[in-house]
PDB file of C-alpha atoms in Angstrom:
ATOM      1  CA  UNK A   1     172.149  94.402 158.218  1.00 47.00           C
ATOM      2  CA  UNK A   2     174.791  96.558 159.883  1.00 49.00           C
ATOM      3  CA  UNK A   3     177.539  94.558 158.198  1.00 59.00           C
ATOM      4  CA  UNK A   4     178.390  97.065 155.460  1.00 66.00           C
ATOM      5  CA  UNK A   5     182.056  96.982 154.481  1.00 78.00           C
ATOM      6  CA  UNK A   6     184.397  99.663 155.827  1.00 88.00           C
ATOM      7  CA  UNK A   7     184.819 102.583 153.418  1.00 90.00           C
ATOM      8  CA  UNK A   8     188.444 103.781 153.298  1.00 94.00           C
ATOM      9  CA  UNK A   9     189.149 107.524 153.350  1.00 94.00           C
ATOM     10  CA  UNK A  10     190.461 107.522 149.773  1.00 95.00           C
ATOM     11  CA  UNK A  11     187.043 106.220 148.609  1.00 96.00           C
ATOM     12  CA  UNK A  12     185.305 108.811 150.808  1.00 96.00           C
ATOM     13  CA  UNK A  13     187.415 111.537 149.170  1.00 97.00           C
ATOM     14  CA  UNK A  14     186.639 110.171 145.685  1.00 97.00           C
ATOM     15  CA  UNK A  15     182.897 110.169 146.433  1.00 96.00           C
ATOM     16  CA  UNK A  16     183.089 113.763 147.620  1.00 97.00           C
ATOM     17  CA  UNK A  17     185.131 114.839 144.612  1.00 97.00           C
ATOM     18  CA  UNK A  18     182.664 113.170 142.227  1.00 97.00           C
ATOM     19  CA  UNK A  19     179.789 115.001 143.993  1.00 96.00           C
ATOM     20  CA  UNK A  20     181.586 118.322 143.491  1.00 97.00           C
ATOM     21  CA  UNK A  21     182.391 118.882 147.155  1.00 97.00           C
ATOM     22  CA  UNK A  22     185.535 120.797 148.049  1.00 96.00           C
ATOM     23  CA  UNK A  23     187.720 118.410 150.005  1.00 97.00           C
ATOM     24  CA  UNK A  24     188.947 119.217 153.492  1.00 97.00           C
ATOM     25  CA  UNK A  25     190.354 117.024 156.218  1.00 97.00           C
ATOM     26  CA  UNK A  26     187.317 117.811 158.395  1.00 98.00           C
ATOM     27  CA  UNK A  27     184.756 116.959 155.705  1.00 98.00           C
ATOM     28  CA  UNK A  28     186.497 113.681 154.902  1.00 97.00           C
ATOM     29  CA  UNK A  29     186.612 112.762 158.608  1.00 98.00           C
ATOM     30  CA  UNK A  30     182.930 113.660 159.097  1.00 98.00           C
ATOM     31  CA  UNK A  31     181.723 111.623 156.107  1.00 97.00           C
ATOM     32  CA  UNK A  32     183.997 108.748 157.082  1.00 96.00           C
ATOM     33  CA  UNK A  33     182.576 108.722 160.605  1.00 96.00           C
ATOM     34  CA  UNK A  34     178.957 108.874 159.404  1.00 94.00           C
ATOM     35  CA  UNK A  35     179.538 106.190 156.769  1.00 91.00           C
ATOM     36  CA  UNK A  36     181.584 103.818 158.888  1.00 91.00           C
ATOM     37  CA  UNK A  37     180.196 104.192 162.417  1.00 84.00           C
ATOM     38  CA  UNK A  38     176.824 102.442 161.833  1.00 78.00           C
ATOM     39  CA  UNK A  39     175.551 104.530 164.758  1.00 81.00           C
ATOM     40  CA  UNK A  40     173.481 107.087 162.852  1.00 89.00           C
ATOM     41  CA  UNK A  41     175.223 109.813 164.854  1.00 92.00           C
ATOM     42  CA  UNK A  42     173.950 113.239 165.849  1.00 94.00           C
ATOM     43  CA  UNK A  43     175.986 116.410 165.315  1.00 96.00           C
ATOM     44  CA  UNK A  44     177.070 116.305 168.951  1.00 96.00           C
ATOM     45  CA  UNK A  45     178.194 112.669 168.685  1.00 95.00           C
ATOM     46  CA  UNK A  46     180.180 113.418 165.534  1.00 97.00           C
ATOM     47  CA  UNK A  47     181.803 116.412 167.183  1.00 98.00           C
ATOM     48  CA  UNK A  48     182.669 114.523 170.408  1.00 97.00           C
ATOM     49  CA  UNK A  49     184.181 111.635 168.453  1.00 97.00           C
ATOM     50  CA  UNK A  50     186.293 113.744 166.079  1.00 98.00           C
ATOM     51  CA  UNK A  51     187.333 116.686 168.294  1.00 98.00           C
ATOM     52  CA  UNK A  52     190.190 114.845 170.073  1.00 98.00           C
ATOM     53  CA  UNK A  53     191.794 114.017 166.720  1.00 97.00           C
ATOM     54  CA  UNK A  54     191.019 117.430 165.170  1.00 97.00           C
ATOM     55  CA  UNK A  55     191.445 120.159 167.835  1.00 96.00           C
ATOM     56  CA  UNK A  56     190.534 122.899 165.330  1.00 96.00           C
ATOM     57  CA  UNK A  57     187.143 121.265 164.595  1.00 97.00           C
ATOM     58  CA  UNK A  58     184.119 123.251 165.750  1.00 97.00           C
ATOM     59  CA  UNK A  59     180.444 122.323 166.012  1.00 97.00           C
ATOM     60  CA  UNK A  60     179.765 124.930 163.302  1.00 98.00           C
ATOM     61  CA  UNK A  61     182.147 123.071 160.979  1.00 97.00           C
ATOM     62  CA  UNK A  62     180.293 119.820 161.665  1.00 98.00           C
ATOM     63  CA  UNK A  63     176.898 121.473 160.999  1.00 97.00           C
ATOM     64  CA  UNK A  64     178.133 123.201 157.839  1.00 98.00           C
ATOM     65  CA  UNK A  65     179.865 120.090 156.505  1.00 98.00           C
ATOM     66  CA  UNK A  66     176.764 117.952 157.087  1.00 98.00           C
ATOM     67  CA  UNK A  67     174.639 120.569 155.332  1.00 97.00           C
ATOM     68  CA  UNK A  68     176.897 120.329 152.254  1.00 97.00           C
ATOM     69  CA  UNK A  69     176.938 116.515 152.366  1.00 97.00           C
ATOM     70  CA  UNK A  70     173.131 116.402 152.606  1.00 95.00           C
ATOM     71  CA  UNK A  71     172.708 118.949 149.789  1.00 95.00           C
ATOM     72  CA  UNK A  72     174.996 116.901 147.528  1.00 95.00           C
ATOM     73  CA  UNK A  73     173.149 113.653 148.310  1.00 91.00           C
ATOM     74  CA  UNK A  74     175.910 111.756 150.129  1.00 94.00           C
ATOM     75  CA  UNK A  75     174.276 111.903 153.555  1.00 93.00           C
ATOM     76  CA  UNK A  76     170.661 111.968 154.626  1.00 89.00           C
ATOM     77  CA  UNK A  77     169.057 113.342 157.734  1.00 90.00           C
ATOM     78  CA  UNK A  78     166.883 111.005 159.761  1.00 86.00           C
ATOM     79  CA  UNK A  79     164.634 112.218 162.535  1.00 83.00           C
ATOM     80  CA  UNK A  80     163.524 109.197 164.516  1.00 76.00           C
ATOM     81  CA  UNK A  81     163.602 111.051 167.824  1.00 77.00           C
ATOM     82  CA  UNK A  82     161.791 114.342 168.333  1.00 79.00           C
ATOM     83  CA  UNK A  83     164.180 117.293 168.001  1.00 80.00           C
ATOM     84  CA  UNK A  84     167.200 115.035 167.363  1.00 82.00           C
ATOM     85  CA  UNK A  85     168.528 114.927 163.812  1.00 89.00           C
ATOM     86  CA  UNK A  86     170.773 111.980 163.030  1.00 89.00           C
ATOM     87  CA  UNK A  87     172.828 111.309 159.922  1.00 92.00           C
ATOM     88  CA  UNK A  88     173.207 108.290 157.674  1.00 88.00           C
ATOM     89  CA  UNK A  89     175.302 107.779 154.558  1.00 87.00           C
ATOM     90  CA  UNK A  90     173.205 107.306 151.442  1.00 77.00           C
ATOM     91  CA  UNK A  91     174.278 103.892 150.266  1.00 71.00           C
ATOM     92  CA  UNK A  92     171.420 101.434 149.820  1.00 69.00           C
ATOM     93  CA  UNK A  93     167.660 101.515 150.456  1.00 74.00           C
ATOM     94  CA  UNK A  94     166.860 100.602 154.043  1.00 75.00           C
ATOM     95  CA  UNK A  95     164.559 101.386 156.935  1.00 79.00           C
ATOM     96  CA  UNK A  96     165.596 102.068 160.529  1.00 80.00           C
ATOM     97  CA  UNK A  97     164.710 100.447 163.852  1.00 87.00           C
ATOM     98  CA  UNK A  98     165.155 102.432 167.083  1.00 85.00           C
ATOM     99  CA  UNK A  99     165.170 100.569 170.371  1.00 89.00           C
ATOM    100  CA  UNK A 100     163.110 102.399 172.978  1.00 89.00           C
ATOM    101  CA  UNK A 101     165.238 100.886 175.752  1.00 91.00           C
ATOM    102  CA  UNK A 102     168.884 101.394 174.705  1.00 89.00           C
ATOM    103  CA  UNK A 103     168.301 103.996 171.965  1.00 83.00           C
ATOM    104  CA  UNK A 104     170.314 102.083 169.379  1.00 84.00           C
ATOM    105  CA  UNK A 105     169.329 102.648 165.746  1.00 81.00           C
ATOM    106  CA  UNK A 106     169.970  99.855 163.272  1.00 82.00           C
ATOM    107  CA  UNK A 107     169.470  99.476 159.529  1.00 77.00           C
ATOM    108  CA  UNK A 108     166.670  97.153 158.412  1.00 81.00           C
ATOM    109  CA  UNK A 109     166.211  95.734 154.883  1.00 81.00           C
ATOM    110  CA  UNK A 110     163.437  97.392 152.921  1.00 80.00           C
ATOM    111  CA  UNK A 111     161.713  96.687 149.617  1.00 78.00           C
ATOM    112  CA  UNK A 112     161.114  99.895 147.662  1.00 74.00           C
ATOM    113  CA  UNK A 113     158.130  98.687 145.677  1.00 77.00           C
ATOM    114  CA  UNK A 114     156.383 101.848 144.484  1.00 77.00           C
ATOM    115  CA  UNK A 115     154.004 100.027 142.121  1.00 79.00           C
ATOM    116  CA  UNK A 116     151.006 100.920 144.324  1.00 82.00           C
ATOM    117  CA  UNK A 117     151.520 104.625 143.622  1.00 84.00           C
ATOM    118  CA  UNK A 118     149.753 106.290 140.696  1.00 88.00           C
ATOM    119  CA  UNK A 119     151.966 106.132 137.595  1.00 84.00           C
ATOM    120  CA  UNK A 120     152.531 109.893 137.488  1.00 89.00           C
ATOM    121  CA  UNK A 121     153.932 110.147 141.047  1.00 88.00           C
ATOM    122  CA  UNK A 122     157.658 110.709 141.458  1.00 83.00           C
ATOM    123  CA  UNK A 123     159.146 109.549 144.768  1.00 78.00           C
ATOM    124  CA  UNK A 124     162.010 111.688 146.115  1.00 75.00           C
ATOM    125  CA  UNK A 125     162.556 109.859 149.372  1.00 73.00           C
ATOM    126  CA  UNK A 126     161.090 107.165 151.595  1.00 76.00           C
ATOM    127  CA  UNK A 127     161.416 107.176 155.380  1.00 76.00           C
ATOM    128  CA  UNK A 128     160.410 104.075 157.324  1.00 82.00           C
ATOM    129  CA  UNK A 129     161.081 103.881 161.053  1.00 81.00           C
ATOM    130  CA  UNK A 130     160.317 101.006 163.364  1.00 84.00           C
ATOM    131  CA  UNK A 131     160.344 101.540 167.115  1.00 88.00           C
ATOM    132  CA  UNK A 132     160.312  98.900 169.822  1.00 91.00           C
ATOM    133  CA  UNK A 133     162.756  96.680 171.680  1.00 92.00           C
ATOM    134  CA  UNK A 134     165.890  95.280 170.057  1.00 91.00           C
ATOM    135  CA  UNK A 135     166.805  91.633 170.611  1.00 89.00           C
ATOM    136  CA  UNK A 136     169.273  92.555 173.371  1.00 89.00           C
ATOM    137  CA  UNK A 137     166.710  94.601 175.331  1.00 92.00           C
ATOM    138  CA  UNK A 138     163.748  92.266 174.774  1.00 89.00           C
ATOM    139  CA  UNK A 139     164.355  89.898 177.679  1.00 79.00           C
ATOM    140  CA  UNK A 140     161.174  87.904 177.189  1.00 67.00           C
ATOM    141  CA  UNK A 141     160.539  84.850 175.082  1.00 57.00           C
ATOM    142  CA  UNK A 142     157.088  86.029 174.073  1.00 51.00           C
ATOM    143  CA  UNK A 143     156.527  88.270 171.053  1.00 57.00           C
ATOM    144  CA  UNK A 144     155.879  91.964 171.611  1.00 53.00           C
ATOM    145  CA  UNK A 145     152.231  93.008 171.487  1.00 53.00           C
ATOM    146  CA  UNK A 146     151.138  95.672 169.066  1.00 52.00           C
ATOM    147  CA  UNK A 147     148.671  98.440 169.818  1.00 50.00           C
ATOM    148  CA  UNK A 148     146.041  96.453 167.932  1.00 47.00           C
ATOM    149  CA  UNK A 149     146.660  93.407 170.143  1.00 46.00           C
ATOM    150  CA  UNK A 150     146.409  95.407 173.368  1.00 41.00           C
ATOM    151  CA  UNK A 151     143.267  97.213 172.161  1.00 43.00           C
ATOM    152  CA  UNK A 152     141.544  93.908 171.435  1.00 43.00           C
ATOM    153  CA  UNK A 153     142.180  92.723 174.995  1.00 41.00           C
ATOM    154  CA  UNK A 154     140.693  95.856 176.584  1.00 37.00           C
TER     155      UNK A 154
END
């Protein structure tokens, strides 16, 4: 599912303009990196990646820019790891899978069927996180056991 098309900077700028965000070279670079990296980066990862190209960039600028992008609905915060906020461009409904071995986070298709909710509920956001071993780290041919499976064997 990580095969989203590349978003050119002129489209990034247009999205920001439409959302009412004041354009700056740093904000465009930050949103472009979040939207095109597929890595669900942390603030530190964004800073480390962009700092060589933008020597005047500071961590405070990254934090402040992400805060604006989240407030305007272009980026969402995801907290799959304790005390580690990561960022993802709001583009299409999806869940996330985090590999406990390599730490990679990938997008996973998700059906947003809210028909089971009472009719007067209004959903603002849905966060679904899977954790386990990705196909590259799962070096066995047998399926992973779930907690239920291991409890039944005890």
